[in-house]
PDB file of C-alpha atoms in Angstrom:
ATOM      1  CA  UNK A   1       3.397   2.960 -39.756  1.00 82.00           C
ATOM      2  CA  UNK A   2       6.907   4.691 -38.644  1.00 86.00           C
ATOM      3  CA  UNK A   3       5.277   5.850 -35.711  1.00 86.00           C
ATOM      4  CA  UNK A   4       4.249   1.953 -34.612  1.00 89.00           C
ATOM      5  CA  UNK A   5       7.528   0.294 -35.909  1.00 91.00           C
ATOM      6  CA  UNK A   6       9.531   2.906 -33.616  1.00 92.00           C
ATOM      7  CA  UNK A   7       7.044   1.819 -30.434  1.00 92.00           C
ATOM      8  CA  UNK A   8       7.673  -1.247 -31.040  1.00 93.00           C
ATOM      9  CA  UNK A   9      11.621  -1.248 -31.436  1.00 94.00           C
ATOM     10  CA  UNK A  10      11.351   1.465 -28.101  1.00 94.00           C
ATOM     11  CA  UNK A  11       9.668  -1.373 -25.930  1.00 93.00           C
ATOM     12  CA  UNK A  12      11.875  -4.347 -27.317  1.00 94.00           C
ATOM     13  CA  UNK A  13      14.833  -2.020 -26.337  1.00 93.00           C
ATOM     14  CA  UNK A  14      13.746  -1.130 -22.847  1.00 93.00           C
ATOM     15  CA  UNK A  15      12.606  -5.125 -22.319  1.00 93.00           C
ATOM     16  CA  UNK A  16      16.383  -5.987 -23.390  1.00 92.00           C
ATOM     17  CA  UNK A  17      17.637  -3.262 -21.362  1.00 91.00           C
ATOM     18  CA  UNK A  18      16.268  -4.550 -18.221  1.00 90.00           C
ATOM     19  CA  UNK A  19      16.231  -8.455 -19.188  1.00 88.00           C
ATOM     20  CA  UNK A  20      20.165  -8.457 -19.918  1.00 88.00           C
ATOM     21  CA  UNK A  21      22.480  -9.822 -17.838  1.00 85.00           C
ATOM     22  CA  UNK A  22      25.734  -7.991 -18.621  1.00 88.00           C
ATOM     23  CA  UNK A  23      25.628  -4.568 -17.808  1.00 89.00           C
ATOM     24  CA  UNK A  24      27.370  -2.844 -20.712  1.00 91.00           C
ATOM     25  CA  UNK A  25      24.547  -4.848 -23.175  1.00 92.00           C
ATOM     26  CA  UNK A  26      21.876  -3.372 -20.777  1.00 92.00           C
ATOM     27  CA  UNK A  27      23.825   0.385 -21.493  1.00 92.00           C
ATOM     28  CA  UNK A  28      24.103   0.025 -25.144  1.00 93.00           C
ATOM     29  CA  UNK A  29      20.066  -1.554 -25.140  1.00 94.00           C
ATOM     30  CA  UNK A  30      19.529   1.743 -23.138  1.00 93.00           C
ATOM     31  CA  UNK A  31      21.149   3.977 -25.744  1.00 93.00           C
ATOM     32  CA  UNK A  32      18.901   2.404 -28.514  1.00 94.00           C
ATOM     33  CA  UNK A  33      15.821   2.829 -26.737  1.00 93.00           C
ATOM     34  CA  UNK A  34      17.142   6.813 -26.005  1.00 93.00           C
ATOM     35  CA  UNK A  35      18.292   7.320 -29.988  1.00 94.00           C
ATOM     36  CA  UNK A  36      14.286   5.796 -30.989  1.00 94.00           C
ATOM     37  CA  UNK A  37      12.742   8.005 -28.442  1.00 93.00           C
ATOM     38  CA  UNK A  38      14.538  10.563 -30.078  1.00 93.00           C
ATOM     39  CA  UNK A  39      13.163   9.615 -33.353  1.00 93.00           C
ATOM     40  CA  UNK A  40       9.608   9.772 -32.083  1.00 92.00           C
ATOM     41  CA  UNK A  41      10.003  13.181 -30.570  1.00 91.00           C
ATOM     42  CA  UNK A  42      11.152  13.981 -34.237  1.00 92.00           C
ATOM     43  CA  UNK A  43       8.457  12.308 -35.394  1.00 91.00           C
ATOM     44  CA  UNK A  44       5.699  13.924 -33.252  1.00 88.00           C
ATOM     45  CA  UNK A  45       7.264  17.167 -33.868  1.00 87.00           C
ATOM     46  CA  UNK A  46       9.738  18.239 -31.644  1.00 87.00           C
ATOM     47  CA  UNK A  47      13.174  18.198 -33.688  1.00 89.00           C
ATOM     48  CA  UNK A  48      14.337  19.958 -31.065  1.00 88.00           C
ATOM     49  CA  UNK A  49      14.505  18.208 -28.212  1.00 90.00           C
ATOM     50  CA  UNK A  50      14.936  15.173 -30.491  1.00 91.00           C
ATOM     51  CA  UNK A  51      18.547  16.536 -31.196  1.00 92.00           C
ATOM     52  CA  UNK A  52      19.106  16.771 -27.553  1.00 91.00           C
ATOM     53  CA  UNK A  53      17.887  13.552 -26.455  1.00 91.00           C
ATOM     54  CA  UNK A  54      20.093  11.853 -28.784  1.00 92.00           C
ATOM     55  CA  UNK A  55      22.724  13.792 -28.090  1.00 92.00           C
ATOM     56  CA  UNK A  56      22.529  13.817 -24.342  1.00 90.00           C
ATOM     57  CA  UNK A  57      20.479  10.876 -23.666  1.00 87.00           C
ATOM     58  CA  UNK A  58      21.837   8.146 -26.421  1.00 88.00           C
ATOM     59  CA  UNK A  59      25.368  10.012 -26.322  1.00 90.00           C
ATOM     60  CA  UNK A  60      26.864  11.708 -22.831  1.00 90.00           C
ATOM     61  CA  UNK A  61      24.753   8.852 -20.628  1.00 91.00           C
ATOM     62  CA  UNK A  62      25.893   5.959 -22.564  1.00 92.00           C
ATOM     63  CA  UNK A  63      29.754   6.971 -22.178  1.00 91.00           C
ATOM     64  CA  UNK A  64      28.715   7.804 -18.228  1.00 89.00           C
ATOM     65  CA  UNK A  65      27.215   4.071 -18.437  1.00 91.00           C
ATOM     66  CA  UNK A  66      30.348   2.576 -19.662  1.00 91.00           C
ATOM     67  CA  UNK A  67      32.531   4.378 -17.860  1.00 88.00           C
ATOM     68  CA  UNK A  68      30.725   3.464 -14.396  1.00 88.00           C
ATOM     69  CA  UNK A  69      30.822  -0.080 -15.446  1.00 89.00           C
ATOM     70  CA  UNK A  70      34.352  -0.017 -16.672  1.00 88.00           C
ATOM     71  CA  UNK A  71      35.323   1.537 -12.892  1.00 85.00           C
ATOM     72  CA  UNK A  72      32.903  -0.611 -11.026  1.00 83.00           C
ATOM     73  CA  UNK A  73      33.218  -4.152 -12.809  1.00 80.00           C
ATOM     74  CA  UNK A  74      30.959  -6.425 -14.274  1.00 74.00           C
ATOM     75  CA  UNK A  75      29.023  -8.352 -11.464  1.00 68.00           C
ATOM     76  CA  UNK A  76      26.246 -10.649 -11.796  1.00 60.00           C
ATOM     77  CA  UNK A  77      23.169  -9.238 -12.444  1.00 60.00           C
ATOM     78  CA  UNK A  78      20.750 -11.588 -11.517  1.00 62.00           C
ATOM     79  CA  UNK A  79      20.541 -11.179  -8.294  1.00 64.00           C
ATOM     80  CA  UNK A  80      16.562 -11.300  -7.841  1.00 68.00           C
ATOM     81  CA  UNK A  81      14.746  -8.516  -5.518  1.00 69.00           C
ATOM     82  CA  UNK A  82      13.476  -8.825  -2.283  1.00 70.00           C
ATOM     83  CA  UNK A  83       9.939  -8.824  -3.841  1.00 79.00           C
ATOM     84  CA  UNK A  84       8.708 -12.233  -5.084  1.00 81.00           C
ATOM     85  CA  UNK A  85       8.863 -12.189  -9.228  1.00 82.00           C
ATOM     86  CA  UNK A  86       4.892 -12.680  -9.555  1.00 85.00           C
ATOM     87  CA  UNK A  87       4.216  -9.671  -7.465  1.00 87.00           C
ATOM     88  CA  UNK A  88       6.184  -7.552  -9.223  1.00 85.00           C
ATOM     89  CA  UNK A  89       4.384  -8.767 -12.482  1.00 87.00           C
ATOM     90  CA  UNK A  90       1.025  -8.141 -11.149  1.00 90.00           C
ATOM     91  CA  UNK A  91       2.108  -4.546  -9.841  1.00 88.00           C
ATOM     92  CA  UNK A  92       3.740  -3.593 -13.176  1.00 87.00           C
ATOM     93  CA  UNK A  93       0.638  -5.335 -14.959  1.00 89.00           C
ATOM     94  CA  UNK A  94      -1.784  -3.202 -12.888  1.00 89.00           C
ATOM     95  CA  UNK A  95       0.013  -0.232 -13.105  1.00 87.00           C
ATOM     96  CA  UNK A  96      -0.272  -0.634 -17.178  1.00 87.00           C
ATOM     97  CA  UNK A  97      -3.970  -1.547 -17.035  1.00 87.00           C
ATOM     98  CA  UNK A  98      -4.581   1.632 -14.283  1.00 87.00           C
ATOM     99  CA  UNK A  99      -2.968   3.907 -16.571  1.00 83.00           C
ATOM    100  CA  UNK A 100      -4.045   2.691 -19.801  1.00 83.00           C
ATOM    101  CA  UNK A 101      -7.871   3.199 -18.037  1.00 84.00           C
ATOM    102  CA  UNK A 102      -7.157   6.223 -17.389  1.00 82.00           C
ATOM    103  CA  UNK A 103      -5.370   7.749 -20.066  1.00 78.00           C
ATOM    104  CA  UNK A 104      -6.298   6.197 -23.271  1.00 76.00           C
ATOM    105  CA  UNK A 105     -10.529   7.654 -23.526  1.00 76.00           C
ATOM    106  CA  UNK A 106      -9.415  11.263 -23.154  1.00 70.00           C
ATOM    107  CA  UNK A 107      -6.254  10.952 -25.590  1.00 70.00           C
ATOM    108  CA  UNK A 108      -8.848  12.192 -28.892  1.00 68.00           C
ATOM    109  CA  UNK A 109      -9.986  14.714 -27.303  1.00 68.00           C
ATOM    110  CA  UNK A 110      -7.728  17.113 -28.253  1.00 65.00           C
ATOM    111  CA  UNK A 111      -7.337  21.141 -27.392  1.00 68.00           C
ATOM    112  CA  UNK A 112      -7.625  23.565 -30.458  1.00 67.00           C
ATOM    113  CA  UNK A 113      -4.619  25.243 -30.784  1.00 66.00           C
ATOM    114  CA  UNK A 114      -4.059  28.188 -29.747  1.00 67.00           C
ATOM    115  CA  UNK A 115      -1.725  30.872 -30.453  1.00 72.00           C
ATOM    116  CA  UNK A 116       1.417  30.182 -28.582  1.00 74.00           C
ATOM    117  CA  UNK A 117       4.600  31.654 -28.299  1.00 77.00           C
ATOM    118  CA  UNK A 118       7.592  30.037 -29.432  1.00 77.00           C
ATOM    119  CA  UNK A 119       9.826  27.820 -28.214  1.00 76.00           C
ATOM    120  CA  UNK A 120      12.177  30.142 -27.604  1.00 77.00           C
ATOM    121  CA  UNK A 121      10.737  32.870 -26.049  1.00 77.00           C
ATOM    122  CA  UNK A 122       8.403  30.053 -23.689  1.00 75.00           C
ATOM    123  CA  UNK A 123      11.883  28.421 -23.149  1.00 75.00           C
ATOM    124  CA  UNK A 124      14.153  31.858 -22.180  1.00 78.00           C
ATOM    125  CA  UNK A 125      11.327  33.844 -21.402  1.00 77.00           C
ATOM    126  CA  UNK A 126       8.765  32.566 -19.661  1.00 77.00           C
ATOM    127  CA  UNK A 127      10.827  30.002 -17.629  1.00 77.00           C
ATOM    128  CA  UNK A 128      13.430  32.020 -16.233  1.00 78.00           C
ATOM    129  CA  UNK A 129      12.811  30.159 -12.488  1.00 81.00           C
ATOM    130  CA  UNK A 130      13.722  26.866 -13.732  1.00 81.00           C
ATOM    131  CA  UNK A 131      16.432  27.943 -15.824  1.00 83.00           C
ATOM    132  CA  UNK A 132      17.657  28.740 -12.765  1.00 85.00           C
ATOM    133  CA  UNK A 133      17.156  25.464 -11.314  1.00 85.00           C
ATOM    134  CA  UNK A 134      18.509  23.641 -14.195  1.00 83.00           C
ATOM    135  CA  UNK A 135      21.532  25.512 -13.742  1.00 86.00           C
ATOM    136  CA  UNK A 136      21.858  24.485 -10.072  1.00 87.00           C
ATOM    137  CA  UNK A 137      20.950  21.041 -11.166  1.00 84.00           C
ATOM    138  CA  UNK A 138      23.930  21.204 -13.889  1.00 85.00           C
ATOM    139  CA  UNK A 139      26.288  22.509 -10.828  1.00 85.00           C
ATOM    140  CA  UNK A 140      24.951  19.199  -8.706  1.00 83.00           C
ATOM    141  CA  UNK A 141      25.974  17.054 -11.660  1.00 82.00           C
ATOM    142  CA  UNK A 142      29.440  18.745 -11.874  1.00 85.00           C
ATOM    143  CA  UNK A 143      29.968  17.741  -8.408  1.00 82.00           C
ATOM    144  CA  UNK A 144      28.625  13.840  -9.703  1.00 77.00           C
ATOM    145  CA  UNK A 145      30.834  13.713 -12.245  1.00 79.00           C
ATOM    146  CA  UNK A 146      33.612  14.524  -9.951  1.00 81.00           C
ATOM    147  CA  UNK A 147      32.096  11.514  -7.354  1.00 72.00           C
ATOM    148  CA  UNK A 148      32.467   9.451 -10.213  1.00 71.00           C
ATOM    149  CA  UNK A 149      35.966  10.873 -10.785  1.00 73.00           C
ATOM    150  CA  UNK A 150      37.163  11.135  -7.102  1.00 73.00           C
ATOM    151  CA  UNK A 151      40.154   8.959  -5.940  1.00 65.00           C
ATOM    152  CA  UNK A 152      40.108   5.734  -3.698  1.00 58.00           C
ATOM    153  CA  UNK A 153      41.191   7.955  -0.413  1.00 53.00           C
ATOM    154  CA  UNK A 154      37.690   7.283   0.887  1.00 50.00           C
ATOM    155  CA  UNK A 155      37.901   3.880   0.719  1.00 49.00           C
ATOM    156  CA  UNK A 156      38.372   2.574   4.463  1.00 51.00           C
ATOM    157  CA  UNK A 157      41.605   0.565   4.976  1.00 49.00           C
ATOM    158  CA  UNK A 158      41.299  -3.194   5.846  1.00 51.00           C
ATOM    159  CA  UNK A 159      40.910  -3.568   9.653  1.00 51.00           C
ATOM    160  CA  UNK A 160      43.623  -5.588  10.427  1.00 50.00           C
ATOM    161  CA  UNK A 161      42.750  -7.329  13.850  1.00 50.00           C
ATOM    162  CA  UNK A 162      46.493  -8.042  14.646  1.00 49.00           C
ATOM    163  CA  UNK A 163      47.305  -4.628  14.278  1.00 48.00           C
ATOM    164  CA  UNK A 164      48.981  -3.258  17.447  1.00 47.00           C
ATOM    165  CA  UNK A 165      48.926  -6.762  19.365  1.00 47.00           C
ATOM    166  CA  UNK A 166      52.982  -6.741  19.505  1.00 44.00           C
TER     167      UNK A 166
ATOM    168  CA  UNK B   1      -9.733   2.028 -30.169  1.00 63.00           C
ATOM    169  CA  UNK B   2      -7.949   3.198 -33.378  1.00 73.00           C
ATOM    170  CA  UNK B   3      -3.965   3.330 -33.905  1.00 77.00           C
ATOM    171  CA  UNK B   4      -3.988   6.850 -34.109  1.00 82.00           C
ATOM    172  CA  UNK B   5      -0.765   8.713 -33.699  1.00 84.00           C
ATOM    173  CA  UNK B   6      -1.569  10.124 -29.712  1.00 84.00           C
ATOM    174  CA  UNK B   7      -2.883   6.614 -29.268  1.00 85.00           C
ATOM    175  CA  UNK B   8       0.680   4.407 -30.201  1.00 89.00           C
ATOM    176  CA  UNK B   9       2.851   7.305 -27.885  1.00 89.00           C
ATOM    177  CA  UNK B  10       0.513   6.549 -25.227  1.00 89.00           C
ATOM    178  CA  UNK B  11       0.894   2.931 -25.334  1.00 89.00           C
ATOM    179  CA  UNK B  12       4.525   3.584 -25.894  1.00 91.00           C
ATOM    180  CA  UNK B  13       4.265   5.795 -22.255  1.00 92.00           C
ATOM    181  CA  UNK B  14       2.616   3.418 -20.736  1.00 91.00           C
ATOM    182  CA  UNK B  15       4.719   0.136 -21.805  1.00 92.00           C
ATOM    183  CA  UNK B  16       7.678   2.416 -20.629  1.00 93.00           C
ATOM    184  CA  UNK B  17       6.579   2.866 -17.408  1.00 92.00           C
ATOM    185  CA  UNK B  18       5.516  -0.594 -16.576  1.00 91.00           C
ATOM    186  CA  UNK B  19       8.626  -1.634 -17.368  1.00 92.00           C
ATOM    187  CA  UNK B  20      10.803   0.090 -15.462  1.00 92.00           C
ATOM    188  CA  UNK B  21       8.389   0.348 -12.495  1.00 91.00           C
ATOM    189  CA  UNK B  22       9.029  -3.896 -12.690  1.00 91.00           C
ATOM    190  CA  UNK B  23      12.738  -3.365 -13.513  1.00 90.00           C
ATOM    191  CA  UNK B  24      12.729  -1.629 -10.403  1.00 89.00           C
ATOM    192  CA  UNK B  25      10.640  -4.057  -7.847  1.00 89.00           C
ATOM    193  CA  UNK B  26      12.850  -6.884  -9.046  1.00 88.00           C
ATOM    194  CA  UNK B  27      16.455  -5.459  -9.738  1.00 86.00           C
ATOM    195  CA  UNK B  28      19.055  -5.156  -7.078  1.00 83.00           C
ATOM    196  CA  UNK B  29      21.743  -4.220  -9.122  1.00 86.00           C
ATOM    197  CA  UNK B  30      22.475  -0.457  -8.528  1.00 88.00           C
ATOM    198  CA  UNK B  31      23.234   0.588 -12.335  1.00 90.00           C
ATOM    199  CA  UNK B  32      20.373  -1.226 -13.535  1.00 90.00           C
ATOM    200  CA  UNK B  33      17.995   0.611 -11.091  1.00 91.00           C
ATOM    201  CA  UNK B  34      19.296   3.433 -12.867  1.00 93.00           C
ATOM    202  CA  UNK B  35      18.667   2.132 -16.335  1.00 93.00           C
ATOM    203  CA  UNK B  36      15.267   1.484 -14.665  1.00 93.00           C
ATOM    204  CA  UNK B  37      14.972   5.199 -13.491  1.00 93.00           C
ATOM    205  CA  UNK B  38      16.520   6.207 -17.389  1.00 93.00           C
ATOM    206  CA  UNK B  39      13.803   3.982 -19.184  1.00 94.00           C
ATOM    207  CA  UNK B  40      11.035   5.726 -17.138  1.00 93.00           C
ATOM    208  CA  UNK B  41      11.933   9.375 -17.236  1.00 93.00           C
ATOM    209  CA  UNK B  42      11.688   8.697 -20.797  1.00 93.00           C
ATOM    210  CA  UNK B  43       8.417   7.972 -20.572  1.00 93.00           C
ATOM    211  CA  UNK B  44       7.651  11.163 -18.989  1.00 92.00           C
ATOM    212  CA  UNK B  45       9.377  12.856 -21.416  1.00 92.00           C
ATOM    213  CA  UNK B  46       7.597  11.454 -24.337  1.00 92.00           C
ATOM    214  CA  UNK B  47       3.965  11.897 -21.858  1.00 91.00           C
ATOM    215  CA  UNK B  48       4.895  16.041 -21.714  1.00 91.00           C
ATOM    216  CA  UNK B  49       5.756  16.004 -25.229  1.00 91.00           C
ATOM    217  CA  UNK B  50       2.567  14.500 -26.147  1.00 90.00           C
ATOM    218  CA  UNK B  51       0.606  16.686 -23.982  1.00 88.00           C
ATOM    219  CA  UNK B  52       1.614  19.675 -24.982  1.00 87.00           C
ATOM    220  CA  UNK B  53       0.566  18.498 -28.271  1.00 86.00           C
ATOM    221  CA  UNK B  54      -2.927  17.588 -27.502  1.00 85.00           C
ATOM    222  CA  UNK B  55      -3.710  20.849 -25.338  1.00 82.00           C
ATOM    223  CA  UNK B  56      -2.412  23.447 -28.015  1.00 82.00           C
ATOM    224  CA  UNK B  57       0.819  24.380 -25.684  1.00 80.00           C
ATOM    225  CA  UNK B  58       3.371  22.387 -27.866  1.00 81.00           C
ATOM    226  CA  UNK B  59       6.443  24.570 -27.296  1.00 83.00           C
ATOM    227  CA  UNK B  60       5.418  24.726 -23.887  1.00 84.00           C
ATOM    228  CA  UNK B  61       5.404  20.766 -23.626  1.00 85.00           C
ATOM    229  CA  UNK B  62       8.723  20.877 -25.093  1.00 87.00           C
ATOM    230  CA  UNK B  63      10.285  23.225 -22.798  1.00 86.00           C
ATOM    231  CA  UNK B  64       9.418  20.758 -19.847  1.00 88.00           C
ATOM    232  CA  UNK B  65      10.436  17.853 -21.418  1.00 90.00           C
ATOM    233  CA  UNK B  66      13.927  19.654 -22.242  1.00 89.00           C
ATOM    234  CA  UNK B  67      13.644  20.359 -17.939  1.00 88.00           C
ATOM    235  CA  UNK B  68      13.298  16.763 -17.861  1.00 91.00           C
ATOM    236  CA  UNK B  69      16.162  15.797 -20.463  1.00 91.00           C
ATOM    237  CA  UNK B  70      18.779  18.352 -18.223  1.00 90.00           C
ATOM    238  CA  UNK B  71      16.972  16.256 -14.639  1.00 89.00           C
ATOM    239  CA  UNK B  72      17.628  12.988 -16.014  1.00 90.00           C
ATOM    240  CA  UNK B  73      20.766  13.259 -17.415  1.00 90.00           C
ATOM    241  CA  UNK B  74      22.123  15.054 -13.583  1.00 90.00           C
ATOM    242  CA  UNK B  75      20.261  11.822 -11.786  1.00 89.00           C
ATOM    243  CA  UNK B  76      22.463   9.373 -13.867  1.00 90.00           C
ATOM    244  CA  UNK B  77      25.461  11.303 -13.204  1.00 89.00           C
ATOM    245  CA  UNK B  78      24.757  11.759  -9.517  1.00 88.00           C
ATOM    246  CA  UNK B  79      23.107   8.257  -9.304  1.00 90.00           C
ATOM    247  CA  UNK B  80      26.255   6.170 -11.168  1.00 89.00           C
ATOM    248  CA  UNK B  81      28.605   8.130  -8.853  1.00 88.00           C
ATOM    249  CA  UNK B  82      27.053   6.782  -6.103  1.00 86.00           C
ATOM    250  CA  UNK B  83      27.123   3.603  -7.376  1.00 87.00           C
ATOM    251  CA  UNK B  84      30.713   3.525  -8.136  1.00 87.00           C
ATOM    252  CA  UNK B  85      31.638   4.862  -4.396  1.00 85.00           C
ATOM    253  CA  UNK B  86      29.388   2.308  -2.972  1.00 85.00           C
ATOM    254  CA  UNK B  87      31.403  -0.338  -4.948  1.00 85.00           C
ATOM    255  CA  UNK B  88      34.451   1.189  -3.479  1.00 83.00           C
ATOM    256  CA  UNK B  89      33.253   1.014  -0.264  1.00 82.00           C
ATOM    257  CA  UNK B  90      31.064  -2.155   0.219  1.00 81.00           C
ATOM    258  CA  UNK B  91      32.531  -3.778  -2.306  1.00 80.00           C
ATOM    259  CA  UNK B  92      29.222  -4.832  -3.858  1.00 80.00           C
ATOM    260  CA  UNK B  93      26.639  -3.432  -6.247  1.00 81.00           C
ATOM    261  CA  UNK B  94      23.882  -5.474  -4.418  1.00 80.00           C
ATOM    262  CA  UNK B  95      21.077  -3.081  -2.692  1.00 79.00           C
ATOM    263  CA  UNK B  96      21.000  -5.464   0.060  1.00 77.00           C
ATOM    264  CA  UNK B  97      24.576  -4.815   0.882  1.00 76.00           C
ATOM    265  CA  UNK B  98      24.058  -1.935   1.523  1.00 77.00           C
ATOM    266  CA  UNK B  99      22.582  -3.005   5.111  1.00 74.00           C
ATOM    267  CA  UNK B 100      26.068  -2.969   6.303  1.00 68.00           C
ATOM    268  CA  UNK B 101      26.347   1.128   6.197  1.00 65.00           C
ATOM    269  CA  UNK B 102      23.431   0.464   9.214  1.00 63.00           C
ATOM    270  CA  UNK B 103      25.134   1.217  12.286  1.00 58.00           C
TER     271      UNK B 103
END
């Protein structure tokens, strides 16, 4: 029952995310679908990355969010795609129906378990080349963070087309 | 089909992902493309998660999705810094502005 009341307040959050107008509602909207994500990765079983998500996902993005939109402004957000709005239904509708088809018949078939490490050792041990890559990922994020951070030099100066005409 | 647990995470996966794969055909606003890109890496998340689960491998699962967490978190950073120097730039948050960087 926990497990379908948290589906159902992750999909309400993610429709409210993306059907908001104002930016810093579709942020916060974001944050609750992260912190209920979180609680369904507890609930499945993985505390661990639970902690993390809602720490990182539902905390650190959210202030990113609102800091972008307090440095960018709040524009109007309904500016419609290029693609006409019934396409992108049936897309998104046949994408849901595709996957459903093909993921839903094999989901009770499940493995035995087998003896596994744990999470540790798989994480530290076993892993080692994409630690390595998450650490260059963290350093490419360092050097977002200071995009985000950086100064208006590179904005280009107003072309002024009497400039130099005396 | 019962409402087993694997079953409601699924459906959870896949309502995910069909929404932000429509949040981003319609959306032209650059930080909501990357609320669109947020809500579906989720998805993936919860999908390793889940898998891991099902075959046996669940710390393994969970080691990927924390991969995923440390990915997703770098492409908001990277993508929201983009968006704020486009805004410098352009002026705009509107994708189709962004014709003007075309030389």
């Amino acid at each position: 029952m926990l497990h379908l009341l948290t589906a159902v307040g992750i999909l309400v959050c993610a429709i409210q995310a993306i059907r908001s107008r104002r930016l810093i509602v579709s942020a916060l909207w974001l944050a609750g679908t992260s912190a209920l994500v979180a609680l369904e990765l507890y609930l499945l079983g993985a505390p661990e990355i639970g902690v993390i998500e809602l720490s990182v996902g539902a905390g650190l993005v959210t202030v990113l969010f609102v800091f972008a939109i307090n440095l960018t402004g709040e524009e109007a957000t309904d500016l419609r795609g290029l693609i006409k709005e019934p396409l992108a239904v049936v897309v998104s509708v046949l994408t849901i129906v595709l996957l459903g088809l093909l993921l839903v018949p094999g989901i009770d078939r499940a493995a035995p378990s087998v003896g596994e490490p744990a999470l540790k050792v798989v994480l530290w041990g076993n892993r080692q080349l994409d630690l390595i890559l998450q650490a260059v990922l963290v350093f490419c994020g360092v050097l977002g963070v200071l995009g985000l951070l950086s100064e208006r030099e590179s904005a280009p100066t107003e072309h002024n087309p009497l400039e130099g005409v005396e | 089909m019962t409402l087993s647990v694997p079953n409601i995470v699924i459906l959870i996966v896949i309502g995910l992902l069909g929404t932000g794969i429509y949040a981003l055909l319609t959306v032209r606003n650059l930080i909501k493309v990357v609320v669109a890109l947020q809500i579906m890496v989720k998805a993936a998340m919860l999908a390793l998660v889940l898998a891991g689960r099902l075959q046996g491998q669940e710390n393994l699962g969970q080691s990927l999705a924390l991969t995923v967490i440390v990915a997703d978190t770098i492409v908001a950073v990277v993508g929201l810094a983009l968006a704020v120097q486009v805004r410098r730039v352009v002026g705009s948050l509107d994708l189709n502005a962004l014709t003007t960087l075309r030389r």
